[in-house]
Every structure is written in structure tokens, then in C-alpha cells.
Backbone as ProteinMPNN parsed JSONL, in Angstrom:
{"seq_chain_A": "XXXXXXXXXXXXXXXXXXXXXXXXXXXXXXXXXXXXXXXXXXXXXXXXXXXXXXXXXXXXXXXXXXXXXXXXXXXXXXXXXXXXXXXXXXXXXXXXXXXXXXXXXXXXXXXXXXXXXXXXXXXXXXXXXXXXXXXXXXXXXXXXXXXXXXXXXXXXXXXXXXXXXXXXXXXXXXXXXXXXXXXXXXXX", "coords_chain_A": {"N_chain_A": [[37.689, 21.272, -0.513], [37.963, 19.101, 1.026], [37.218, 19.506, 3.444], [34.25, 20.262, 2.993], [33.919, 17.36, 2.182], [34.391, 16.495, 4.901], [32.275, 17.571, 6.463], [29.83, 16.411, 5.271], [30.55, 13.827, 5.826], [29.784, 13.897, 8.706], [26.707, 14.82, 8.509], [25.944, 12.805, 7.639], [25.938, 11.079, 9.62], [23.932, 11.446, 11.168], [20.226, 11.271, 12.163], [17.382, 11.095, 10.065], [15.301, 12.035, 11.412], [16.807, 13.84, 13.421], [18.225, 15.169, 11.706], [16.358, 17.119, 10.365], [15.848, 18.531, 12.722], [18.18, 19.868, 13.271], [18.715, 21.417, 10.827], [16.248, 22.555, 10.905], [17.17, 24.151, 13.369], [19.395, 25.319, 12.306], [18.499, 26.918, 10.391], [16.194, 28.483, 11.73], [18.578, 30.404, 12.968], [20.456, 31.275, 11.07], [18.537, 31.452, 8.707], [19.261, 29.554, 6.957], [17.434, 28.321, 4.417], [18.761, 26.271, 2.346], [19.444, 24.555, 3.977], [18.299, 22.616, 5.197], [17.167, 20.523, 2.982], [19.8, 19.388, 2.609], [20.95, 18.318, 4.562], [18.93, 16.36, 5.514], [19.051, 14.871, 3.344], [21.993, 13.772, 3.26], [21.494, 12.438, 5.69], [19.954, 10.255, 4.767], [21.691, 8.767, 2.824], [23.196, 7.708, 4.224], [24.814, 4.577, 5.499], [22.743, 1.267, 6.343], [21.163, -0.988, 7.421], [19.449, -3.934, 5.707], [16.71, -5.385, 6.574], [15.004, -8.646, 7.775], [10.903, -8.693, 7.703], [10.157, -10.032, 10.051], [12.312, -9.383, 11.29], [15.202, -9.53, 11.0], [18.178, -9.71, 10.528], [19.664, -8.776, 7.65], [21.162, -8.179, 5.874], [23.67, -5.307, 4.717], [23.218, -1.717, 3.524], [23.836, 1.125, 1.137], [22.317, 3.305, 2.345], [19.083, 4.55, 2.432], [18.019, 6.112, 0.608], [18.809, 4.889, -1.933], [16.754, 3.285, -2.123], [13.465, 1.716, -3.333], [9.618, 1.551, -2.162], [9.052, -1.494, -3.198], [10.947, -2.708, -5.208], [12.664, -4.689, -6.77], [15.537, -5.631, -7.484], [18.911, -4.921, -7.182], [19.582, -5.408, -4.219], [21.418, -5.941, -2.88], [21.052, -8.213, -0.791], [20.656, -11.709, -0.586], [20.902, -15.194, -0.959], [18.431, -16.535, -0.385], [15.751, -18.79, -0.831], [13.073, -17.625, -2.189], [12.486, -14.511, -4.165], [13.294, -11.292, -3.303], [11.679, -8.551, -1.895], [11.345, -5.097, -1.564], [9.965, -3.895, 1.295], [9.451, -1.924, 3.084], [10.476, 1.015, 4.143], [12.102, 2.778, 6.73], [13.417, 5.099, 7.164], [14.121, 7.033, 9.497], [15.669, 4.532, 10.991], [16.932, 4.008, 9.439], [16.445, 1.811, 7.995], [15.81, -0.95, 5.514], [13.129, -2.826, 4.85], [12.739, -5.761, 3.501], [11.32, -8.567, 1.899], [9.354, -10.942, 0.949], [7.457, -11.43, -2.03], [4.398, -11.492, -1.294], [4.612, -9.982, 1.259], [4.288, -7.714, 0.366], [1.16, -6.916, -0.142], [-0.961, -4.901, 0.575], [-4.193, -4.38, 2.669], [-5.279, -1.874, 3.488], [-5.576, 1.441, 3.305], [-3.342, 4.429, 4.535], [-4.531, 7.751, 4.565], [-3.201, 11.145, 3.767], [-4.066, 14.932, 3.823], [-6.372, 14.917, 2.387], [-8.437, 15.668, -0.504], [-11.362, 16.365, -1.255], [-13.967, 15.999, -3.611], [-16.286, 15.304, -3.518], [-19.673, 14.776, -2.036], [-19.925, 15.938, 1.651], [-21.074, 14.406, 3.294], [-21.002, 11.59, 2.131], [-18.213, 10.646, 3.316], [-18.839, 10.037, 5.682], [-19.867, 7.562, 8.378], [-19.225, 4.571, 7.311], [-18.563, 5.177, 4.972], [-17.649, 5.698, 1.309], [-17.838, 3.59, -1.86], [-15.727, 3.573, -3.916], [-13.602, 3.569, -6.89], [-9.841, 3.23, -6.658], [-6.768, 5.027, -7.994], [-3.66, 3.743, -7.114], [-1.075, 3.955, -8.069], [0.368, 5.51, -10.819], [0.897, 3.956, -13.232], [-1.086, 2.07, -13.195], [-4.419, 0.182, -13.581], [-7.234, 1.558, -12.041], [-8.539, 0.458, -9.098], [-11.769, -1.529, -7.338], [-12.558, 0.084, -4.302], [-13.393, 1.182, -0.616], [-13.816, 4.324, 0.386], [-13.342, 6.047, 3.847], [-13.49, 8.715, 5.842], [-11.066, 9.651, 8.542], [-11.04, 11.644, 9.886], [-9.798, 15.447, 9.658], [-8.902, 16.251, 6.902], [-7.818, 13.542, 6.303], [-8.264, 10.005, 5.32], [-9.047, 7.178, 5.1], [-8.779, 3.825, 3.006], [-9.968, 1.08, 2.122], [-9.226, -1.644, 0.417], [-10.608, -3.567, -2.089], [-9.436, -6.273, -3.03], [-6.062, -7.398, -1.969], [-3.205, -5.211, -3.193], [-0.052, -4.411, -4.175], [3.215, -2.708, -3.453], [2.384, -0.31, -2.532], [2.991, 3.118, -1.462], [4.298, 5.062, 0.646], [4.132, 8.552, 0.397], [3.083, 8.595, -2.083], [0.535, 9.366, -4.133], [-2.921, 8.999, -4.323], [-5.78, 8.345, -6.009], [-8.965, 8.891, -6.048], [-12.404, 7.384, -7.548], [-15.28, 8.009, -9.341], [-16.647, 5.796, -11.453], [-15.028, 7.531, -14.98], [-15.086, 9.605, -13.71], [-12.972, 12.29, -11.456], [-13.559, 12.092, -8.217], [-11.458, 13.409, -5.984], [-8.745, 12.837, -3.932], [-5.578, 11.876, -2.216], [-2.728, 11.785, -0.048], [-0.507, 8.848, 0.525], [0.297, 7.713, 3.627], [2.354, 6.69, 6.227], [0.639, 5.353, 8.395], [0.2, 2.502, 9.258]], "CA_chain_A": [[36.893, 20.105, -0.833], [38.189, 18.092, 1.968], [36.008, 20.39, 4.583], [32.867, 19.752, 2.268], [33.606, 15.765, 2.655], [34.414, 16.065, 6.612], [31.29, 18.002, 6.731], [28.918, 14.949, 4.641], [30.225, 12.519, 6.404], [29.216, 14.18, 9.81], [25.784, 14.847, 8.445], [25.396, 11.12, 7.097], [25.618, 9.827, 10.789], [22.456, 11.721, 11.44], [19.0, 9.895, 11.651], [16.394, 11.753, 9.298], [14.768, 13.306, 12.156], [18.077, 14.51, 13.739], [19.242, 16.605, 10.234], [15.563, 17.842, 9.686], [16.225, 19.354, 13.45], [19.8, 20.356, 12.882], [18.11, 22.515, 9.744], [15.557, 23.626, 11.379], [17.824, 25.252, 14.073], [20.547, 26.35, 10.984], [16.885, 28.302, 9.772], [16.273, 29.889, 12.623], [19.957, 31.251, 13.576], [21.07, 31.948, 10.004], [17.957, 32.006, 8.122], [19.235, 29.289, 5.487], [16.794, 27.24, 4.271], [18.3, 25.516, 2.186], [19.874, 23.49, 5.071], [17.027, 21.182, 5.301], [17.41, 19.08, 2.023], [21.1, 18.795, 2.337], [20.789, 17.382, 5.754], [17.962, 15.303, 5.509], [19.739, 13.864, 1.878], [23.054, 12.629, 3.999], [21.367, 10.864, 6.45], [19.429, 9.26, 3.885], [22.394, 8.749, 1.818], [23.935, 6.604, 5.372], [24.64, 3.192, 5.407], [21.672, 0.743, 7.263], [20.742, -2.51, 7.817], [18.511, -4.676, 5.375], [16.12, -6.403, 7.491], [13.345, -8.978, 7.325], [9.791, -8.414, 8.288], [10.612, -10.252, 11.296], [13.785, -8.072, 12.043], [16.409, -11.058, 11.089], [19.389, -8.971, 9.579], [19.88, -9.964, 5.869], [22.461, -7.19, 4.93], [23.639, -3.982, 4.411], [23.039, -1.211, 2.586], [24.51, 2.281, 1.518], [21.651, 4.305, 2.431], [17.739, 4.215, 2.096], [17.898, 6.736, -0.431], [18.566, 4.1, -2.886], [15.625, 2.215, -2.618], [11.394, 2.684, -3.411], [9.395, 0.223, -2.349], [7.96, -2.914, -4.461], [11.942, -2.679, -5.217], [13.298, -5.881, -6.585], [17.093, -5.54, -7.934], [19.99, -4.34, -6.438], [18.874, -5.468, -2.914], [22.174, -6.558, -1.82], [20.8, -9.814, -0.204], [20.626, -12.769, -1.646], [20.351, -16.742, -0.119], [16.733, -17.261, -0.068], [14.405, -19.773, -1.799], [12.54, -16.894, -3.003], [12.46, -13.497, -4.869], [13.022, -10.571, -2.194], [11.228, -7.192, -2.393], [11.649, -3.87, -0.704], [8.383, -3.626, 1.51], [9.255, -0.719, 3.771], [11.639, 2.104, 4.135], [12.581, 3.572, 7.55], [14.631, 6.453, 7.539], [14.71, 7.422, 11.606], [16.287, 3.764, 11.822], [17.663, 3.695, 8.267], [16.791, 0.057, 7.699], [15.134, -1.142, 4.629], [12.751, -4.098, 5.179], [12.695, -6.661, 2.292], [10.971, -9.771, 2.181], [8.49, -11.915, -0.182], [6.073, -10.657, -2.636], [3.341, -11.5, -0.555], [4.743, -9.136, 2.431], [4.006, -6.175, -0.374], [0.592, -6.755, -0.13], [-2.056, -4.111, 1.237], [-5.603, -3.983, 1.939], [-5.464, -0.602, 4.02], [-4.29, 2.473, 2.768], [-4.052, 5.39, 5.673], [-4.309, 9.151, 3.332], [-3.267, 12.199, 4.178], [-4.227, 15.945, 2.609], [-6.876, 14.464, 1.278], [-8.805, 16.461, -0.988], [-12.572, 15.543, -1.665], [-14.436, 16.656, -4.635], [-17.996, 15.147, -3.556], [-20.51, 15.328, -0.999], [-19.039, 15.553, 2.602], [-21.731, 13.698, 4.053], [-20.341, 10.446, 1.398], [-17.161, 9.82, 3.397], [-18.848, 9.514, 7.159], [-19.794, 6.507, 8.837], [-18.973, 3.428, 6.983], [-17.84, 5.853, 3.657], [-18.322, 5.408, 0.092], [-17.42, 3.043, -2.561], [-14.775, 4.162, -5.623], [-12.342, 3.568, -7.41], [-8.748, 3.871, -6.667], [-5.694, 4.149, -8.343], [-2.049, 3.809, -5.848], [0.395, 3.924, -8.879], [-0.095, 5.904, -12.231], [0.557, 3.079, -14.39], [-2.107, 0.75, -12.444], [-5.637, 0.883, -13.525], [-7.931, 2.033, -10.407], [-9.316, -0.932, -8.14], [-12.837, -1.264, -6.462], [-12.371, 0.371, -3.016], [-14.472, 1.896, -0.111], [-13.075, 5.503, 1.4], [-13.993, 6.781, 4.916], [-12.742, 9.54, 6.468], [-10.699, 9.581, 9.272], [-10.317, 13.255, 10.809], [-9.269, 16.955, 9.167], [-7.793, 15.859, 6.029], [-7.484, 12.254, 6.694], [-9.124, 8.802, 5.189], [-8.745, 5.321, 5.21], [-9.443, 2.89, 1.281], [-10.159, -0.74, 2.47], [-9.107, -1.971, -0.963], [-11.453, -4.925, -2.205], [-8.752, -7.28, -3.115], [-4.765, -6.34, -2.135], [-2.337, -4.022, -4.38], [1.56, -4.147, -3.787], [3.907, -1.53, -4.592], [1.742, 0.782, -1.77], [4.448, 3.448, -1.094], [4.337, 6.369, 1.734], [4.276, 9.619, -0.733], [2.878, 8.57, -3.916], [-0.653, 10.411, -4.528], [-3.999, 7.874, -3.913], [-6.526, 9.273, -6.66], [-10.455, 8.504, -6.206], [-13.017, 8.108, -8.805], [-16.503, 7.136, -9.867], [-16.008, 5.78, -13.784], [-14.306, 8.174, -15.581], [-15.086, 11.048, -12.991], [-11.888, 12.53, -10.073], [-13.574, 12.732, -6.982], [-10.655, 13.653, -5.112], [-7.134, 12.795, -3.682], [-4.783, 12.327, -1.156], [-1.024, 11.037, 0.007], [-0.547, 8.427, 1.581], [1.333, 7.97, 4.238], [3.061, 5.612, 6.913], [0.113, 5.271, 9.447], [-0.238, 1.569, 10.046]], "C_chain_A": [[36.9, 19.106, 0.32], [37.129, 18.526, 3.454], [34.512, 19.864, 4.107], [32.229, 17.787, 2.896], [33.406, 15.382, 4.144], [32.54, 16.57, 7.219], [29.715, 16.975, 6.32], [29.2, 14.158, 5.715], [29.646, 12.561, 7.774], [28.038, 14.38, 9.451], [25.021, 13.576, 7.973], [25.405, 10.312, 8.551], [24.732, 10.509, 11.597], [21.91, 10.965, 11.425], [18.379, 11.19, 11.025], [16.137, 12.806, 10.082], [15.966, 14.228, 13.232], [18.344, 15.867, 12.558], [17.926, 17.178, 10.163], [15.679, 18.899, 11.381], [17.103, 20.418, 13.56], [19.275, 21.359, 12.153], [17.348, 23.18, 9.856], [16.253, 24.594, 12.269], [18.868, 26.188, 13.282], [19.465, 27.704, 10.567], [16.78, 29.162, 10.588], [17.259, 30.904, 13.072], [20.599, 31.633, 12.205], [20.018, 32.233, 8.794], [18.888, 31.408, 6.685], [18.547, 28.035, 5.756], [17.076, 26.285, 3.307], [19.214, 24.167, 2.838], [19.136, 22.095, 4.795], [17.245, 19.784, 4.336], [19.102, 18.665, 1.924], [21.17, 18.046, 3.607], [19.834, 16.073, 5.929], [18.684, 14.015, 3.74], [21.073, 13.389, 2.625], [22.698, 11.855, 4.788], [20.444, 10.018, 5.815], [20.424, 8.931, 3.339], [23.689, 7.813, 2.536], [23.752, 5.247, 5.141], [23.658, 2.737, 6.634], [22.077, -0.441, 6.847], [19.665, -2.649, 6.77], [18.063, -5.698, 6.412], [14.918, -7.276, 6.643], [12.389, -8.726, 8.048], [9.911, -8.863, 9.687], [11.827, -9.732, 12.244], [15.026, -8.697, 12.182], [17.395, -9.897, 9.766], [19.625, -9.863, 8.643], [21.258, -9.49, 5.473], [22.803, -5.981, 5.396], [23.6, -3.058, 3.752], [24.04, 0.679, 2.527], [23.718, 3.584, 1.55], [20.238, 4.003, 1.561], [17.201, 5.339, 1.077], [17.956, 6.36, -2.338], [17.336, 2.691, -3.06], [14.159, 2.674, -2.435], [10.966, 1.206, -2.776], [8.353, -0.391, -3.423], [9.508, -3.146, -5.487], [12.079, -4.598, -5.712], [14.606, -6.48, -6.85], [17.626, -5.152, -7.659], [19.543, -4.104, -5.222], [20.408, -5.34, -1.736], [21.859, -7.699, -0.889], [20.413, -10.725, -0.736], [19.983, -14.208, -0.342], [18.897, -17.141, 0.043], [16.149, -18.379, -0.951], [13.64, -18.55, -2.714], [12.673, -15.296, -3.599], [12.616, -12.735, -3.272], [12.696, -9.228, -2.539], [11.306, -5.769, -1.206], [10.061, -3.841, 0.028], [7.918, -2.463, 2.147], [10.225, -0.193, 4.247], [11.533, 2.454, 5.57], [13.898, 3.992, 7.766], [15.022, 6.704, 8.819], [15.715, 6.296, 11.288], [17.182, 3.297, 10.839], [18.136, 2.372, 7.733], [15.527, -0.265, 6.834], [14.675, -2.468, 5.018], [12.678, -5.161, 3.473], [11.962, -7.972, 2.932], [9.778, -10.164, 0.955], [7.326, -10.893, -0.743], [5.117, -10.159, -1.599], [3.773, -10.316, 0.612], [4.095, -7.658, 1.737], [2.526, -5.827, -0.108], [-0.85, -5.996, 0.892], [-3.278, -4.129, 1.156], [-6.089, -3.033, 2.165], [-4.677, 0.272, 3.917], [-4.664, 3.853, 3.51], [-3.029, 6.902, 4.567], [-4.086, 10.629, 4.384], [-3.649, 13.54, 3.499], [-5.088, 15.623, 1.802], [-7.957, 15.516, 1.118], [-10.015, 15.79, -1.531], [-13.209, 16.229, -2.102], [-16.351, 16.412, -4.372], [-18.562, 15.475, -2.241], [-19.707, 14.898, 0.524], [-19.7, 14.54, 3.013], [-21.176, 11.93, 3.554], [-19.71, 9.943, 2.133], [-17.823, 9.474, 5.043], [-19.347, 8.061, 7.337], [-18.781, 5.077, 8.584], [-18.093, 3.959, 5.438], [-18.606, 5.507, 2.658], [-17.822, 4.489, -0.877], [-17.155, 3.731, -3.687], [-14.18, 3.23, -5.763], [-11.251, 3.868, -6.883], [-7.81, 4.012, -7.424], [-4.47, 4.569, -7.429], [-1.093, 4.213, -6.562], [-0.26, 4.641, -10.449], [-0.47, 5.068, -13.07], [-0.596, 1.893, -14.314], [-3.519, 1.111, -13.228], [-6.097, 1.02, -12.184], [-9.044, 0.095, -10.018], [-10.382, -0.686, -7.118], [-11.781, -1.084, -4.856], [-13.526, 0.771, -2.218], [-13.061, 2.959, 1.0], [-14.123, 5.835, 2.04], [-13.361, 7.676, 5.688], [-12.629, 9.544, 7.88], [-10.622, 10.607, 10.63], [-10.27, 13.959, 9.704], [-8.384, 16.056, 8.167], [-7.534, 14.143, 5.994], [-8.475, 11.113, 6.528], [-8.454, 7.585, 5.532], [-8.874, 4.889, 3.547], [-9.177, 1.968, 2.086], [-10.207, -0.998, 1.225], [-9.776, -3.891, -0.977], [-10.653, -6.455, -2.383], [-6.739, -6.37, -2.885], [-4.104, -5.952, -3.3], [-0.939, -4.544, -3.692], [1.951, -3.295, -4.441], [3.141, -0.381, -3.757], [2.873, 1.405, -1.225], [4.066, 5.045, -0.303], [4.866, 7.443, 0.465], [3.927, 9.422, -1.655], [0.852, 9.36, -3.454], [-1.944, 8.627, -4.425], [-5.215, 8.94, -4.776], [-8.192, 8.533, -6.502], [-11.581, 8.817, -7.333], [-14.233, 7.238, -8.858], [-16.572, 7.256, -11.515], [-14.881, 6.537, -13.633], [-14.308, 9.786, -14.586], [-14.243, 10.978, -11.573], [-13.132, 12.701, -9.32], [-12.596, 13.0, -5.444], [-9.36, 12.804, -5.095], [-6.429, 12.557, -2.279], [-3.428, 11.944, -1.003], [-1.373, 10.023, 0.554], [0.981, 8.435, 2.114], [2.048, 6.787, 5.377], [2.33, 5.325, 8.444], [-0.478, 3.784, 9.896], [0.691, 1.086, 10.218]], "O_chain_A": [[35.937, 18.369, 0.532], [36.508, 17.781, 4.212], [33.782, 19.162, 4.809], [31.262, 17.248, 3.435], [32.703, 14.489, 4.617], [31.855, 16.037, 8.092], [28.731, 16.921, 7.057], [28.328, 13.784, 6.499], [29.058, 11.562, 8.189], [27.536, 13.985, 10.503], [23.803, 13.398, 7.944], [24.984, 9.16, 8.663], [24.715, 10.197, 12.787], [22.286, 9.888, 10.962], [18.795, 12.285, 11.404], [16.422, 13.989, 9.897], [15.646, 15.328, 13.682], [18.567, 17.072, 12.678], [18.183, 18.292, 9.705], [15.58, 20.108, 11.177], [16.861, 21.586, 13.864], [19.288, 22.427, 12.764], [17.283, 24.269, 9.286], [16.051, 25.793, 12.075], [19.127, 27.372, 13.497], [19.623, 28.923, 10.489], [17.101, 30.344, 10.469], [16.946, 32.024, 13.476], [21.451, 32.509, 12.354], [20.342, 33.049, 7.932], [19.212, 32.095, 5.716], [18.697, 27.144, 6.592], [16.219, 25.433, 3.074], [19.53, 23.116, 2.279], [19.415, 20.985, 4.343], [17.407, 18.603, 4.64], [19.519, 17.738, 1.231], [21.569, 16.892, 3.456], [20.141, 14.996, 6.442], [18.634, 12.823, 3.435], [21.14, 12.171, 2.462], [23.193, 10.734, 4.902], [20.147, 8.978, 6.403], [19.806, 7.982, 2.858], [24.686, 7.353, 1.979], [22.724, 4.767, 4.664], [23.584, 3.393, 7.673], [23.018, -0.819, 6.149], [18.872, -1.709, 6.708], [18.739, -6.569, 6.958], [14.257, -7.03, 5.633], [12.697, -8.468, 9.211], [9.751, -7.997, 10.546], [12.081, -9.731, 13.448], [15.802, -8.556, 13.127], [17.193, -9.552, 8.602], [19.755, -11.087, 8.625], [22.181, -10.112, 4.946], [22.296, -5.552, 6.433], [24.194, -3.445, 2.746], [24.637, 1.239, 3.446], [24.09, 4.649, 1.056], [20.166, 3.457, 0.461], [16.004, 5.396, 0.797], [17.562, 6.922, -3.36], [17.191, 1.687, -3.757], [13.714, 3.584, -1.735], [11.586, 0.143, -2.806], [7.397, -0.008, -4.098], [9.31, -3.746, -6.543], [11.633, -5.527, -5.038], [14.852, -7.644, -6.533], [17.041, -4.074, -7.561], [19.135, -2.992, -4.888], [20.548, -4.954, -0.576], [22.795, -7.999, -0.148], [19.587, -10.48, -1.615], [19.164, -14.227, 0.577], [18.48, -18.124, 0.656], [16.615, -18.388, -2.091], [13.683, -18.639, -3.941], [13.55, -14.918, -2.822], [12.227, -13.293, -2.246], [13.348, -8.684, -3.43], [11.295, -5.918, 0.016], [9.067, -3.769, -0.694], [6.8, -1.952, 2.091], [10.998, -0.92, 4.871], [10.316, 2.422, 5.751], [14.941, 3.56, 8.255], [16.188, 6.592, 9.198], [16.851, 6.766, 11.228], [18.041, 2.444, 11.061], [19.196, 1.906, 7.316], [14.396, 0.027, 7.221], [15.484, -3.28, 5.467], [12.51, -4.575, 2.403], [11.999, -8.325, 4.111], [9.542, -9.318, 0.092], [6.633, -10.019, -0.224], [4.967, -9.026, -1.142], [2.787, -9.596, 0.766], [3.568, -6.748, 2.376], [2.312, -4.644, 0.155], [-1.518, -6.6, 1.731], [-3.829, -3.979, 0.065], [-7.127, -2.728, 1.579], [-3.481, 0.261, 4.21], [-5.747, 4.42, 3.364], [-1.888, 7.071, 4.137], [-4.676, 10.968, 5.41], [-3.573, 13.366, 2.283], [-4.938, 15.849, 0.602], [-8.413, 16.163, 2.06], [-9.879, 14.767, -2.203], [-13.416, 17.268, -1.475], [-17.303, 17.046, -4.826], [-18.061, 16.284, -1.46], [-19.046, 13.867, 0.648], [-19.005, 13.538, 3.181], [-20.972, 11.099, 4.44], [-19.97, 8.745, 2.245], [-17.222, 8.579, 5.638], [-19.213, 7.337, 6.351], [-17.908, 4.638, 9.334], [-17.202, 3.293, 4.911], [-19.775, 5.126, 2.723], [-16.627, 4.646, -0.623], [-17.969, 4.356, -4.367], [-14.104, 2.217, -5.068], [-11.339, 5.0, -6.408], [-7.633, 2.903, -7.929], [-4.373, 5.739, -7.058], [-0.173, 4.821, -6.015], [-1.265, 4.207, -11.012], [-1.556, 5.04, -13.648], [-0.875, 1.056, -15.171], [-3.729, 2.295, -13.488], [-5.412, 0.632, -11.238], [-9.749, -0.781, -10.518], [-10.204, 0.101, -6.187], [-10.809, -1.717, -4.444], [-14.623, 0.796, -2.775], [-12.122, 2.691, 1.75], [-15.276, 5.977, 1.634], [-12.452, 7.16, 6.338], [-13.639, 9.471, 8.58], [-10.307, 10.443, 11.809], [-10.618, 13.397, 8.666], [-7.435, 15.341, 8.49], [-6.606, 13.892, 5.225], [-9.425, 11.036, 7.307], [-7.449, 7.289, 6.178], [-9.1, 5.852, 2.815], [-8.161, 2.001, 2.78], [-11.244, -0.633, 0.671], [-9.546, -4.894, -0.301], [-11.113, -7.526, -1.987], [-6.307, -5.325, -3.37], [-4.473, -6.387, -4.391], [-0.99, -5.094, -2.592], [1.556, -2.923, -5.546], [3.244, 0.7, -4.337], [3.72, 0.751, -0.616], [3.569, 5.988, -0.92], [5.815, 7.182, -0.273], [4.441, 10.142, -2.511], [0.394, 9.692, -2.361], [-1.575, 7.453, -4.478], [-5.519, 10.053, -4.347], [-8.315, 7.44, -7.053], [-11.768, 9.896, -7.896], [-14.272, 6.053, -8.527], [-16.563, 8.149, -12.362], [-14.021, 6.488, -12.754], [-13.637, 10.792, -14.817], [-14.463, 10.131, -10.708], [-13.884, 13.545, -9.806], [-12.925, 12.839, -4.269], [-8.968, 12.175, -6.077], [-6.856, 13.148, -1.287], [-2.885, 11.742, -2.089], [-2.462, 10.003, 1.128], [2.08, 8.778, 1.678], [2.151, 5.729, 4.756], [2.993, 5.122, 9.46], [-1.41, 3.708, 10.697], [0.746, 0.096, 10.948]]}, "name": "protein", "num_of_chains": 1, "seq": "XXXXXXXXXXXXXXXXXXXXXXXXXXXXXXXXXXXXXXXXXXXXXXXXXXXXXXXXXXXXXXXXXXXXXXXXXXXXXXXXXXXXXXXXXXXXXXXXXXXXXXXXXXXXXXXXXXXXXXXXXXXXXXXXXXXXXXXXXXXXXXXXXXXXXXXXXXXXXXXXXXXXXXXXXXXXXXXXXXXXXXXXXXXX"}
């Protein structure tokens, strides 16, 4: 057991993209895959830095594996005048940003994998106007999607959303009808 722990704690002072390397080379020379999520889960699972948007150290934390963002309890930082919210996760540098509602708020949401159910010609130039919704429990909010590249849009959302989170699903729709899908992801 004590090998197991010496072995964590050397994979917790990884950065993200360090252990997803590390696992990729374990894959190729032993052909185990499932290296990958145990490596990439300790150095998420490392202690970081809470920062603010401006990059003013607030705290610390015991790993960005405990937090989503739009986050508002168990921050570990405190002293402010106002409420503090999780606004953005980086893993490479394993420092959670926090700061004021208002920092949550998005009006550009960059998609990946996206999957489009209507006419191609719809998403070029300037795009098309939908629906979105960012979060299951949300209803969908006037938007306009334009595609970016292979797989890849933009939503200029009509008024901002918070709670926009790298990996959650971005669903498009006219009324009651899917036209399509995508991730988003961490491109602005």
C-alpha cells in the first residue's frame, strides 16, 4: 500500500498535460491503457493556487478536480465584499480562477464536434439565428451560430449566460425542433 501512495503522490506533481504524456508513453511500451485516467486524475487531484481574474493569489486549493465552474461553496477564500464564484479551471497550471458573478458572464461560446442537423449553407457567413441551451436545467436563449472550420462554431448569445463550462454539450434549436450540437470548449 505504501508503494501505491509513493506512486500517487509522484503522479500528483504532474501538470495534466505531463500525465496524459506519461500515459501515452506507458500505452505505447506496455500497451496499458488504462494509464491515462489514473494519471491525468492525480494531477488533477494536486494542490493549486486560487486566483483572481487579475492573477492576485486568493488561496489554495487541493486540486482542480474539486471544482465546476459557476461554483460557489467550498471555495476556500473568503475576505471580500462580495460573493466569489469559480469562473475558470486550468489544469496545465492547476489554478482555479474565482471572482464575482459578473466575471461568469459570456456572450461567446467557441463549439467543438459540432454536429448540424440543417442546411449547411445556414451556418456560413454571418450564420443563423436559434436557440440555445448551455446547461440542461436552463431553458434555451435567443442566439446566432456560425461556423468556424471542420466541426467548429461560434453562438454570439443575445444577452449573457453564466455557468458556461468547457465540456458540457451546447444544444441548438428552432422551437421545439434539435438542429444540432456541439461541446464547448476553452477557445477564448
Amino acid at each position: 500500500m505504501a508503494d501505491l501512495q509513493k506512486l500517487v503522490d509522484e503522479l500528483s506533481k504532474l501538470t495534466v498535460i505531463e500525465a496524459a504524456e506519461l500515459s501515452k508513453k506507458l500505452e505505447e511500451a506496455w500497451g496499458v491503457s488504462a494509464a491515462a485516467p489514473v494519471a491525468v486524475a492525480a494531477a488533477a487531484a494536486a494542490p493549486g493556487l486560487s486566483v483572481h481574474p487579475e492573477g492576485r493569489v486568493l488561496g489554495r486549493h487541493e486540486g482542480v478536480i474539486h471544482f465546476t465552474v459557476g461554483q460557489r461553496r467550498g471555495l476556500g477564500v473568503g475576505g471580500t465584499d462580495q460573493p466569489l464564484y469559480v469562473v475558470r479551471i486550468d489544469p496545465e497550471s492547476r489554478r482555479v480562477v474565482v471572482g464575482p458573478r459578473r466575471a461568469l458572464e459570456e456572450t461567446r461560446v467557441r463549439l467543438s464536434l459540432v454536429n448540424w442537423l440543417g442546411r449547411p449553407e445556414d451556418l456560413a457567413g454571418e450564420g443563423v439565428r436559434v436557440s440555445v441551451k448551455l446547461r440542461s436545467a436552463r431553458p434555451a436563449v435567443p442566439a446566432r451560430l456560425r461556423r468556424l472550420g471542420a466541426g467548429e462554431a461560434e453562438v454570439t448569445l443575445d444577452t449573457p449566460e453564466t455557468g458556461v463550462a468547457p465540456g458540457q454539450a451546447c444544444v441548438f434549436y428552432d422551437g421545439g425542433r434539435v438542429l444540432g450540437g456541439g461541446w464547448i470548449w476553452r477557445g477564448y
